[in-house]
C-alpha positions as a printed NumPy array, in Angstrom:
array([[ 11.379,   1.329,   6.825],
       [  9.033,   3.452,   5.874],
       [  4.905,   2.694,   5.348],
       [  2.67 ,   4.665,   2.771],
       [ -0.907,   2.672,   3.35 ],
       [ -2.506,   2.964,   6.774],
       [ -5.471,   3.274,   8.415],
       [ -4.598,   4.761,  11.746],
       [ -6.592,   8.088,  12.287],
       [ -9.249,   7.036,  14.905],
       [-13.093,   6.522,  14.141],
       [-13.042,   7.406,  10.71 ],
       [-13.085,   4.284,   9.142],
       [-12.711,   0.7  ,   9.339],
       [ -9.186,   0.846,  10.945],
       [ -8.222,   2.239,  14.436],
       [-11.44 ,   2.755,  16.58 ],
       [ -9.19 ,   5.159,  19.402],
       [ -6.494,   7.428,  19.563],
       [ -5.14 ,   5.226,  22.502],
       [ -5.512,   1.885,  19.71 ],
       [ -3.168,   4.204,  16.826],
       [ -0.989,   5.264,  19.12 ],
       [ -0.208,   1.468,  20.751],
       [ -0.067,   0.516,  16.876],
       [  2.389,   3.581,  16.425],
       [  4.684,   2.408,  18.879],
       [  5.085,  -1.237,  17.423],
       [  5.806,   0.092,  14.484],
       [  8.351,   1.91 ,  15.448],
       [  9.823,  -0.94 ,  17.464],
       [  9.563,  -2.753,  14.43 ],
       [ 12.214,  -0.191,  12.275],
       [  9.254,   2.029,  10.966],
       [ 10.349,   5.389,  10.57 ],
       [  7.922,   7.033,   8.521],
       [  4.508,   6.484,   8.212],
       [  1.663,   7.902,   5.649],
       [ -2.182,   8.231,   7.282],
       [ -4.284,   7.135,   4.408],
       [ -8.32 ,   6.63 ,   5.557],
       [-10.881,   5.48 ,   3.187],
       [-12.408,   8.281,   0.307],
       [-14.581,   7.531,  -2.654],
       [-13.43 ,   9.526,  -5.443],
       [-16.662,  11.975,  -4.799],
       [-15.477,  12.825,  -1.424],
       [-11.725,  13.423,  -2.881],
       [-13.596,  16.15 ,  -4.821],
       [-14.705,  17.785,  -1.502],
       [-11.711,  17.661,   0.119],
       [-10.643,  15.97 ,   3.628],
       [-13.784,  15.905,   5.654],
       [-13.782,  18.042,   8.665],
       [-14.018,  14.72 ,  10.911],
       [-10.231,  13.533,   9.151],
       [ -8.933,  17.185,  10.235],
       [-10.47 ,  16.65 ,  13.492],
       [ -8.554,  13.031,  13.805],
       [ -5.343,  13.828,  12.935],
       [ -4.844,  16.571,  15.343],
       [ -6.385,  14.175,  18.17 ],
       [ -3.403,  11.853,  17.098],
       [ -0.617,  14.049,  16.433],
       [ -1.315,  15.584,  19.616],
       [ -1.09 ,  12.058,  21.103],
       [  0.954,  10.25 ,  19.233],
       [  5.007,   9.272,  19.832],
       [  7.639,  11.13 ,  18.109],
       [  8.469,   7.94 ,  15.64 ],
       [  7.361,   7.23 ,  13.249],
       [  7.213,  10.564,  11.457],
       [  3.576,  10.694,  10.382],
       [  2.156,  12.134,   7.043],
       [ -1.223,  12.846,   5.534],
       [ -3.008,  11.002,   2.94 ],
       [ -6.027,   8.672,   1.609],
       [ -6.972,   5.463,  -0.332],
       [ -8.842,   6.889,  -2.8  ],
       [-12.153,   4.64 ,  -4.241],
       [-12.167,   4.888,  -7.499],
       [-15.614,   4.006,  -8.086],
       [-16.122,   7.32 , -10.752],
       [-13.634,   9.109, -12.361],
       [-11.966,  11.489, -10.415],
       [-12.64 ,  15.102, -10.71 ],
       [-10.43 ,  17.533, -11.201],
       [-11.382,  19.493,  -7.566],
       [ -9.666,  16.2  ,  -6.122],
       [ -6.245,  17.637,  -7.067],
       [ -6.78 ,  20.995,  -4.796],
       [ -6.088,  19.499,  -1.307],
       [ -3.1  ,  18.461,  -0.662],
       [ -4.147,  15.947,   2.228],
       [ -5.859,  13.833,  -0.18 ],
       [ -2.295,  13.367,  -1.558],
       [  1.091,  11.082,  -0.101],
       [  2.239,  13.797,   1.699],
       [  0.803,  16.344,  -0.34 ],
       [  2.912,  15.051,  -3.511],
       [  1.964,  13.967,  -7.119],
       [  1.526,  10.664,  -5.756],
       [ -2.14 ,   9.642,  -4.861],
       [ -3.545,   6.024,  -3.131],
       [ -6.065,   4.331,  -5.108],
       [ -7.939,   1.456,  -4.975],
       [-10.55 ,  -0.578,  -6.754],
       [-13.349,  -2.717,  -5.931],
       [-12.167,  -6.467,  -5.35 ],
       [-14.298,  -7.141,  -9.121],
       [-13.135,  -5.163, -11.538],
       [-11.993,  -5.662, -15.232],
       [ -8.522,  -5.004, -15.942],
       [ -9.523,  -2.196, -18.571],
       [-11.564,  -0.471, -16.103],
       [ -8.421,  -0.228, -13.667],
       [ -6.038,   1.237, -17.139],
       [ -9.05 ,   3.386, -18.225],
       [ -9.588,   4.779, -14.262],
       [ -5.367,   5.193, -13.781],
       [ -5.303,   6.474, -17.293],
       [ -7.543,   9.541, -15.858],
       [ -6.065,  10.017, -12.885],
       [ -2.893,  10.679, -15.117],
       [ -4.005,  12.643, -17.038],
       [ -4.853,  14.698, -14.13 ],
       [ -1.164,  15.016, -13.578],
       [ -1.134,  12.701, -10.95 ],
       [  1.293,   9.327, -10.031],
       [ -1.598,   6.874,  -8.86 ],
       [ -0.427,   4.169,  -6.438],
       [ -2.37 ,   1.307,  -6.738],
       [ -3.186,   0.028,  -3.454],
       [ -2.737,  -3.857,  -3.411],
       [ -3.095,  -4.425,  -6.774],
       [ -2.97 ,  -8.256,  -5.568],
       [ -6.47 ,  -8.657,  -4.641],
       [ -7.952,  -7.155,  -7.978],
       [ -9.972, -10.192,  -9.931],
       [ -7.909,  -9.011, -12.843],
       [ -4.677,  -8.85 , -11.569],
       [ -1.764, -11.07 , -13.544],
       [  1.814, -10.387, -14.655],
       [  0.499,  -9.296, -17.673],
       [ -2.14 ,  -6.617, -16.622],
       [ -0.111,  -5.759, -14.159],
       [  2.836,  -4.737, -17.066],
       [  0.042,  -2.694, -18.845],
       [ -0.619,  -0.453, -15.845],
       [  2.678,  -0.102, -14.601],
       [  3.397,   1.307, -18.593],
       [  0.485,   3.948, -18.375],
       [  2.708,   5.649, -15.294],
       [  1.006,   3.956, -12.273],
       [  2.895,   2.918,  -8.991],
       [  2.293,  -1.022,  -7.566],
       [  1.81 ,  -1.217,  -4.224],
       [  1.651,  -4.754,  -3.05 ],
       [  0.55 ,  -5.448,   0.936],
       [  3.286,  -6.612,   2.713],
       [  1.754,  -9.487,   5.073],
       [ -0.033, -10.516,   1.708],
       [  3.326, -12.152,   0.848],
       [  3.392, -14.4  ,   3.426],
       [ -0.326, -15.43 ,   2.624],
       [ -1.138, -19.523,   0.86 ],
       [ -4.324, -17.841,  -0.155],
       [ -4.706, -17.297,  -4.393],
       [ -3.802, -12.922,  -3.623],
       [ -0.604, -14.355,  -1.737],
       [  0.363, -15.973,  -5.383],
       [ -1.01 , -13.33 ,  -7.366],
       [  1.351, -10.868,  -4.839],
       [  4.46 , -13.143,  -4.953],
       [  4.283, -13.627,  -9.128],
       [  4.654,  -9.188,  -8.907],
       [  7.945,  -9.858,  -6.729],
       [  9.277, -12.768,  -8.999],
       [  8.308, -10.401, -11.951],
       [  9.766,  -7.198, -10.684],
       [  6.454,  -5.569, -10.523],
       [  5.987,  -4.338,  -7.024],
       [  7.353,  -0.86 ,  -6.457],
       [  6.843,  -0.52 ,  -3.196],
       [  5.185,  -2.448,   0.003],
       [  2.842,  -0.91 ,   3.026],
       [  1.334,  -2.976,   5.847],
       [ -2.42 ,  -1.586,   5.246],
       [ -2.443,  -1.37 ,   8.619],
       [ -6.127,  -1.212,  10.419],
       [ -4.487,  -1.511,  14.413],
       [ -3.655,  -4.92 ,  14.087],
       [ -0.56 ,  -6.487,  13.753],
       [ -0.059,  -6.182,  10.138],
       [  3.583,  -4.604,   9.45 ],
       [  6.073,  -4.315,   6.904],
       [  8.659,  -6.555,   8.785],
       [  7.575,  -9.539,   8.133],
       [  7.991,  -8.925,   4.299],
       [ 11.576,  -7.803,   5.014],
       [ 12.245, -10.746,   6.831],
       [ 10.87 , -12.934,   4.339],
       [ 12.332, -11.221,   1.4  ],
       [ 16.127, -11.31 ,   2.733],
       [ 15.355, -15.325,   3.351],
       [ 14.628, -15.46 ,  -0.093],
       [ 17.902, -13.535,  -0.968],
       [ 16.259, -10.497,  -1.581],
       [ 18.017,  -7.591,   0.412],
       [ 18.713,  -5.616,  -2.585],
       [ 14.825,  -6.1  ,  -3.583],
       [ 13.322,  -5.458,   0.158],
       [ 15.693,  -2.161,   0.776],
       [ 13.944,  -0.67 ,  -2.378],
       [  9.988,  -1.677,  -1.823],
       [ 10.176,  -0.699,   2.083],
       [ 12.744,   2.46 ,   1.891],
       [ 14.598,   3.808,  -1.278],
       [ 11.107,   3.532,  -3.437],
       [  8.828,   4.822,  -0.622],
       [ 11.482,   7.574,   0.219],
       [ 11.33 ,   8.581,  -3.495],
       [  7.488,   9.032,  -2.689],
       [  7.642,  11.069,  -0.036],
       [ 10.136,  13.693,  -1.785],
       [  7.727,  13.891,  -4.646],
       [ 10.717,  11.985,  -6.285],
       [ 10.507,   8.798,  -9.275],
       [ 11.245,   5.134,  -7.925],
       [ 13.986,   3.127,  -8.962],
       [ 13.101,  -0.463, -11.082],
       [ 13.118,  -3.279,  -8.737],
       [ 15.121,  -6.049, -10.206],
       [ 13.025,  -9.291, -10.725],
       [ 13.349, -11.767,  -7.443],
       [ 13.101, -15.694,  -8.281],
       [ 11.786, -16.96 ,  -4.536],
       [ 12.712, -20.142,  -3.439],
       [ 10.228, -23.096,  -3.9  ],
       [ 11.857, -25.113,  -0.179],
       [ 10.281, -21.596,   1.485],
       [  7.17 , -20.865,  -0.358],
       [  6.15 , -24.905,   0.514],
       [  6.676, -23.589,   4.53 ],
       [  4.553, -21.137,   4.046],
       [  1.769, -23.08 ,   2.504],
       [  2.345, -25.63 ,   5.818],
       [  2.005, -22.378,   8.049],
       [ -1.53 , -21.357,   6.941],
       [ -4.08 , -24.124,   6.38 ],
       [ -5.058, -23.95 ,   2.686],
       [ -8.081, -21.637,   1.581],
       [ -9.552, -20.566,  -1.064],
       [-10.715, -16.477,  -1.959]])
């Protein structure tokens, strides 16, 4: 398996506070079949324009240094787009998956669905692949909006443990699946015990082997070469399994 949306580098955001925290994290995930895994801390788009800041640099050497020989770790960052990006944000390669075409992104939790188009649109036209990080939690995420980014060029990336979830993003994150509109899943790891198993597990339940080998290898594989991802065929889940989830988790609302 292989995770493109983490937040592992230590004291640079709100994931992993110490190296010693990532690296424990590091080492479930590779106990859990993670092979590869993509460092992605927070950026506004402003600070994309800059470059990595010095502290990031600073971090992942503290890690690497530390960290276990699995996963295989890469550079990267969820990129804010709260103003359009500038062009400088192409130059460094760190901001990048793995210095690719392909670039994290994410909104804020309100935003209009032409904002996102308009903002992925840009980045684009850049000549960029944006991932959109958990498209799922966006106010204006449906099948339909959804359809109209994934048509501008843009790359769904749906949180894994989110599929598990009773909550109204679990839904909105399940209806991608059904649709065959999530190209690939991460954990969005902070040192927890968020990981991309559980979404295998509960996938292949559902009949989707086929489905979960694409979002959680072949598709994220494809990222990392700089490479295009394969269509994920549509996956009807089964309405016995979805009502033991909502009996898991006590009922909420977002």
């Amino acid at each position: 398996m292989i995770d493109l949306h983490s937040h592992l580098l230590p004291a640079v955001d709100d994931g992993a506070r110490t190296v010693e925290q990532a690296v424990r994290t590091l080492h479930a995930m590779a106990h859990s079949g993670v092979t590869d895994l993509c460092l992605t801390p927070h950026l506004t788009a402003s600070q994309a324009e800059q470059g990595i800041p010095p502290a990031y640099d600073a971090a992942f050497l503290a890690l690497r240094a530390a960290a276990p020989a699995a996963p295989r770790l890469y550079r990267g960052a969820e990129v804010m787009l709260d103003r359009p990006l500038g062009p400088a944000a192409c130059d460094d390669p760190a901001v990048r998956i793995a210095g690719t075409r392909y670039m994290l992104v994410e909104f804020p939790r309100l935003v209009a669905g032409e904002a996102v188009r308009s903002a992925l649109a840009h980045v684009i036209s850049l000549g960029l692949t944006p991932v959109l990080a958990h498209p799922e939690r966006y106010s204006s995420c449906s099948v339909e909006s959804v359809r109209r980014w994934r048509a501008l060029g843009a790359v769904m990336q749906v949180d894994a443990t989110t599929l598990l979830s009773p909550r109204p993003r679990g839904e909105r994150a399940r209806r991608l699946v059904e649709a065959g509109l999530a190209d690939i899943l991460a954990a969005d790891n902070h040192g927890d015990s968020r990981m991309l198993l559980s979404a295998w597990q509960m996938l292949e339940e559902h009949g989707g082997r086929t489905q979960a080998h694409l979002l959680v290898s072949r598709n994220p594989a494809a990222i990392l070469q700089d490479d295009l991802t394969e269509e994920v065929p549509p996956l009807p889940l089964k309405a016995s399994l979805l009502e033991r989830l909502r009996r898991l988790w006590a009922p909420t609302d977002e």
